[in-house]
């Protein structure tokens, strides 16, 4: 059975409105003409994600997300590891709601799984455009972390 599951590693769980977020992820995947497979979204600390970044990507810096892609044909599957420390700091830096930044990072990871890249300036512009497109569908005033 295909499913989207949420986990908290090395941090206390927070309210992320799981069922609502699942609906947003499934809508994005469907809109991008894919099927939903198994997705694990793991929220963690900076320290936890830094160690993963070093171990799996040989990068020695903080990041907000690491996406492991297990996409098979048209089925979107993967593991998204997200640092809540980075999400909260980014929200403060961008003067954004924490829940909106959290959803932005989740949707960013799912967009990677559907084929969007962000290594070049042009790719980053397209990724940001798609993030904004999907975030615009959500009323964040109703959601609280």
PDB file of C-alpha atoms in Angstrom:
ATOM      1  CA  UNK A   1       0.000   0.000   0.000  1.00  0.00           C
ATOM      2  CA  UNK A   2       1.286   3.439  -0.905  1.00  0.00           C
ATOM      3  CA  UNK A   3       1.418   5.936   1.915  1.00  0.00           C
ATOM      4  CA  UNK A   4       2.830   9.205   3.137  1.00  0.00           C
ATOM      5  CA  UNK A   5       4.180   8.966   6.660  1.00  0.00           C
ATOM      6  CA  UNK A   6       5.669  11.522   9.027  1.00  0.00           C
ATOM      7  CA  UNK A   7       8.371  10.935  11.623  1.00  0.00           C
ATOM      8  CA  UNK A   8      10.260  13.017  14.180  1.00  0.00           C
ATOM      9  CA  UNK A   9      13.909  12.127  14.839  1.00  0.00           C
ATOM     10  CA  UNK A  10      16.008  13.776  17.532  1.00  0.00           C
ATOM     11  CA  UNK A  11      13.275  16.401  18.190  1.00  0.00           C
ATOM     12  CA  UNK A  12       9.934  16.708  19.913  1.00  0.00           C
ATOM     13  CA  UNK A  13       6.940  16.207  17.597  1.00  0.00           C
ATOM     14  CA  UNK A  14       5.052  19.324  16.528  1.00  0.00           C
ATOM     15  CA  UNK A  15       1.663  19.854  14.923  1.00  0.00           C
ATOM     16  CA  UNK A  16       2.051  19.844  11.148  1.00  0.00           C
ATOM     17  CA  UNK A  17      -1.585  19.101  10.256  1.00  0.00           C
ATOM     18  CA  UNK A  18      -0.611  15.726   8.830  1.00  0.00           C
ATOM     19  CA  UNK A  19      -3.796  14.871   6.964  1.00  0.00           C
ATOM     20  CA  UNK A  20      -3.985  18.332   5.407  1.00  0.00           C
ATOM     21  CA  UNK A  21      -0.300  18.182   4.404  1.00  0.00           C
ATOM     22  CA  UNK A  22      -0.812  14.713   2.898  1.00  0.00           C
ATOM     23  CA  UNK A  23      -3.644  16.132   0.784  1.00  0.00           C
ATOM     24  CA  UNK A  24      -1.384  18.950  -0.458  1.00  0.00           C
ATOM     25  CA  UNK A  25       1.412  16.516  -1.332  1.00  0.00           C
ATOM     26  CA  UNK A  26      -0.955  14.163  -3.147  1.00  0.00           C
ATOM     27  CA  UNK A  27      -2.466  17.099  -5.091  1.00  0.00           C
ATOM     28  CA  UNK A  28       1.004  18.263  -6.165  1.00  0.00           C
ATOM     29  CA  UNK A  29       2.000  14.764  -7.282  1.00  0.00           C
ATOM     30  CA  UNK A  30      -1.252  14.296  -9.195  1.00  0.00           C
ATOM     31  CA  UNK A  31      -1.015  17.752 -10.772  1.00  0.00           C
ATOM     32  CA  UNK A  32       2.511  16.925 -11.964  1.00  0.00           C
ATOM     33  CA  UNK A  33       1.063  13.771 -13.610  1.00  0.00           C
ATOM     34  CA  UNK A  34       2.578  11.206 -11.235  1.00  0.00           C
ATOM     35  CA  UNK A  35       1.216   8.608  -8.828  1.00  0.00           C
ATOM     36  CA  UNK A  36       1.899   8.663  -5.092  1.00  0.00           C
ATOM     37  CA  UNK A  37       4.081   5.863  -3.776  1.00  0.00           C
ATOM     38  CA  UNK A  38       5.713   5.547  -0.372  1.00  0.00           C
ATOM     39  CA  UNK A  39       6.938   8.843   1.042  1.00  0.00           C
ATOM     40  CA  UNK A  40       8.593   9.213   4.418  1.00  0.00           C
ATOM     41  CA  UNK A  41       8.959  12.735   5.721  1.00  0.00           C
ATOM     42  CA  UNK A  42      11.330  12.849   8.647  1.00  0.00           C
ATOM     43  CA  UNK A  43      11.590  16.044  10.673  1.00  0.00           C
ATOM     44  CA  UNK A  44      14.826  16.334  12.645  1.00  0.00           C
ATOM     45  CA  UNK A  45      17.366  18.712  14.185  1.00  0.00           C
ATOM     46  CA  UNK A  46      20.234  20.563  12.510  1.00  0.00           C
ATOM     47  CA  UNK A  47      22.694  18.211  14.181  1.00  0.00           C
ATOM     48  CA  UNK A  48      20.923  15.097  12.873  1.00  0.00           C
ATOM     49  CA  UNK A  49      20.698  16.437   9.313  1.00  0.00           C
ATOM     50  CA  UNK A  50      24.294  17.717   9.331  1.00  0.00           C
ATOM     51  CA  UNK A  51      25.505  14.208  10.147  1.00  0.00           C
ATOM     52  CA  UNK A  52      23.400  12.796   7.290  1.00  0.00           C
ATOM     53  CA  UNK A  53      24.729  15.479   4.957  1.00  0.00           C
ATOM     54  CA  UNK A  54      28.301  14.495   5.857  1.00  0.00           C
ATOM     55  CA  UNK A  55      27.669  10.744   5.709  1.00  0.00           C
ATOM     56  CA  UNK A  56      25.628  10.482   2.516  1.00  0.00           C
ATOM     57  CA  UNK A  57      26.592  13.563   0.503  1.00  0.00           C
ATOM     58  CA  UNK A  58      30.066  14.446   1.859  1.00  0.00           C
ATOM     59  CA  UNK A  59      28.810  17.984   2.575  1.00  0.00           C
ATOM     60  CA  UNK A  60      29.885  19.662   5.807  1.00  0.00           C
ATOM     61  CA  UNK A  61      27.193  22.316   6.134  1.00  0.00           C
ATOM     62  CA  UNK A  62      23.682  22.804   7.430  1.00  0.00           C
ATOM     63  CA  UNK A  63      20.782  22.424   5.039  1.00  0.00           C
ATOM     64  CA  UNK A  64      17.013  22.516   5.379  1.00  0.00           C
ATOM     65  CA  UNK A  65      16.311  19.311   3.429  1.00  0.00           C
ATOM     66  CA  UNK A  66      17.927  16.213   2.023  1.00  0.00           C
ATOM     67  CA  UNK A  67      15.839  14.254  -0.464  1.00  0.00           C
ATOM     68  CA  UNK A  68      16.444  10.574  -1.190  1.00  0.00           C
ATOM     69  CA  UNK A  69      14.808   9.701  -4.503  1.00  0.00           C
ATOM     70  CA  UNK A  70      13.262   6.236  -4.921  1.00  0.00           C
ATOM     71  CA  UNK A  71      11.025   7.217  -7.846  1.00  0.00           C
ATOM     72  CA  UNK A  72      10.173   4.254 -10.051  1.00  0.00           C
ATOM     73  CA  UNK A  73       8.641   5.029 -13.436  1.00  0.00           C
ATOM     74  CA  UNK A  74       5.618   7.215 -12.696  1.00  0.00           C
ATOM     75  CA  UNK A  75       5.436   6.491  -8.944  1.00  0.00           C
ATOM     76  CA  UNK A  76       6.814   9.135  -6.578  1.00  0.00           C
ATOM     77  CA  UNK A  77       8.601   7.556  -3.614  1.00  0.00           C
ATOM     78  CA  UNK A  78      11.357   8.835  -1.386  1.00  0.00           C
ATOM     79  CA  UNK A  79      12.600   9.963   1.998  1.00  0.00           C
ATOM     80  CA  UNK A  80      12.633  13.652   2.874  1.00  0.00           C
ATOM     81  CA  UNK A  81      14.759  14.631   5.864  1.00  0.00           C
ATOM     82  CA  UNK A  82      13.934  18.147   7.035  1.00  0.00           C
ATOM     83  CA  UNK A  83      15.689  20.193   9.711  1.00  0.00           C
ATOM     84  CA  UNK A  84      13.117  22.030  11.812  1.00  0.00           C
ATOM     85  CA  UNK A  85      15.955  24.222  13.122  1.00  0.00           C
ATOM     86  CA  UNK A  86      16.645  25.419   9.540  1.00  0.00           C
ATOM     87  CA  UNK A  87      12.929  25.797   8.788  1.00  0.00           C
ATOM     88  CA  UNK A  88      12.449  27.992  11.859  1.00  0.00           C
ATOM     89  CA  UNK A  89      15.544  30.079  11.113  1.00  0.00           C
ATOM     90  CA  UNK A  90      14.490  30.508   7.466  1.00  0.00           C
ATOM     91  CA  UNK A  91      10.998  31.558   8.552  1.00  0.00           C
ATOM     92  CA  UNK A  92      12.523  34.231  10.778  1.00  0.00           C
ATOM     93  CA  UNK A  93      14.941  35.364   8.044  1.00  0.00           C
ATOM     94  CA  UNK A  94      12.197  35.608   5.409  1.00  0.00           C
ATOM     95  CA  UNK A  95       9.642  37.030   7.874  1.00  0.00           C
ATOM     96  CA  UNK A  96       7.377  34.097   7.037  1.00  0.00           C
ATOM     97  CA  UNK A  97       5.086  31.924   9.117  1.00  0.00           C
ATOM     98  CA  UNK A  98       6.875  28.833  10.406  1.00  0.00           C
ATOM     99  CA  UNK A  99       4.135  26.539   9.088  1.00  0.00           C
ATOM    100  CA  UNK A 100       4.381  28.138   5.632  1.00  0.00           C
ATOM    101  CA  UNK A 101       8.154  27.677   5.552  1.00  0.00           C
ATOM    102  CA  UNK A 102       7.750  24.085   6.734  1.00  0.00           C
ATOM    103  CA  UNK A 103       5.258  23.374   3.930  1.00  0.00           C
ATOM    104  CA  UNK A 104       7.535  25.155   1.427  1.00  0.00           C
ATOM    105  CA  UNK A 105      10.423  22.859   2.293  1.00  0.00           C
ATOM    106  CA  UNK A 106       8.232  19.726   2.145  1.00  0.00           C
ATOM    107  CA  UNK A 107       6.817  20.750  -1.239  1.00  0.00           C
ATOM    108  CA  UNK A 108      10.359  21.589  -2.420  1.00  0.00           C
ATOM    109  CA  UNK A 109      11.432  18.020  -1.668  1.00  0.00           C
ATOM    110  CA  UNK A 110       8.400  16.560  -3.442  1.00  0.00           C
ATOM    111  CA  UNK A 111       9.062  18.806  -6.443  1.00  0.00           C
ATOM    112  CA  UNK A 112      12.588  17.356  -6.588  1.00  0.00           C
ATOM    113  CA  UNK A 113      11.035  13.892  -6.752  1.00  0.00           C
ATOM    114  CA  UNK A 114       8.852  14.990  -9.685  1.00  0.00           C
ATOM    115  CA  UNK A 115      11.944  16.110 -11.589  1.00  0.00           C
ATOM    116  CA  UNK A 116      12.511  19.751 -10.703  1.00  0.00           C
ATOM    117  CA  UNK A 117      16.113  20.756 -10.063  1.00  0.00           C
ATOM    118  CA  UNK A 118      17.715  23.721  -8.318  1.00  0.00           C
ATOM    119  CA  UNK A 119      21.431  23.641  -9.145  1.00  0.00           C
ATOM    120  CA  UNK A 120      21.435  26.469 -11.729  1.00  0.00           C
ATOM    121  CA  UNK A 121      19.966  29.965 -11.418  1.00  0.00           C
ATOM    122  CA  UNK A 122      17.388  29.102 -14.081  1.00  0.00           C
ATOM    123  CA  UNK A 123      16.424  25.879 -12.292  1.00  0.00           C
ATOM    124  CA  UNK A 124      16.174  27.743  -8.966  1.00  0.00           C
ATOM    125  CA  UNK A 125      13.803  30.295 -10.512  1.00  0.00           C
ATOM    126  CA  UNK A 126      11.586  27.499 -11.864  1.00  0.00           C
ATOM    127  CA  UNK A 127      11.666  25.661  -8.516  1.00  0.00           C
ATOM    128  CA  UNK A 128      10.716  28.823  -6.622  1.00  0.00           C
ATOM    129  CA  UNK A 129       7.914  29.512  -9.103  1.00  0.00           C
ATOM    130  CA  UNK A 130       6.518  26.010  -8.538  1.00  0.00           C
ATOM    131  CA  UNK A 131       6.842  26.288  -4.744  1.00  0.00           C
ATOM    132  CA  UNK A 132       4.914  29.576  -4.850  1.00  0.00           C
ATOM    133  CA  UNK A 133       2.301  28.051  -7.179  1.00  0.00           C
ATOM    134  CA  UNK A 134       1.523  25.248  -4.721  1.00  0.00           C
ATOM    135  CA  UNK A 135       1.831  27.404  -1.583  1.00  0.00           C
ATOM    136  CA  UNK A 136      -0.685  29.875  -3.052  1.00  0.00           C
ATOM    137  CA  UNK A 137      -3.338  27.142  -2.845  1.00  0.00           C
ATOM    138  CA  UNK A 138      -3.061  27.013   0.976  1.00  0.00           C
ATOM    139  CA  UNK A 139      -4.646  29.375   3.497  1.00  0.00           C
ATOM    140  CA  UNK A 140      -1.965  29.509   6.178  1.00  0.00           C
ATOM    141  CA  UNK A 141      -3.998  31.746   8.487  1.00  0.00           C
ATOM    142  CA  UNK A 142      -5.989  28.651   9.445  1.00  0.00           C
ATOM    143  CA  UNK A 143      -2.879  26.563  10.202  1.00  0.00           C
ATOM    144  CA  UNK A 144      -0.680  26.896  13.255  1.00  0.00           C
ATOM    145  CA  UNK A 145       2.471  25.003  14.217  1.00  0.00           C
TER     146      UNK A 145
END
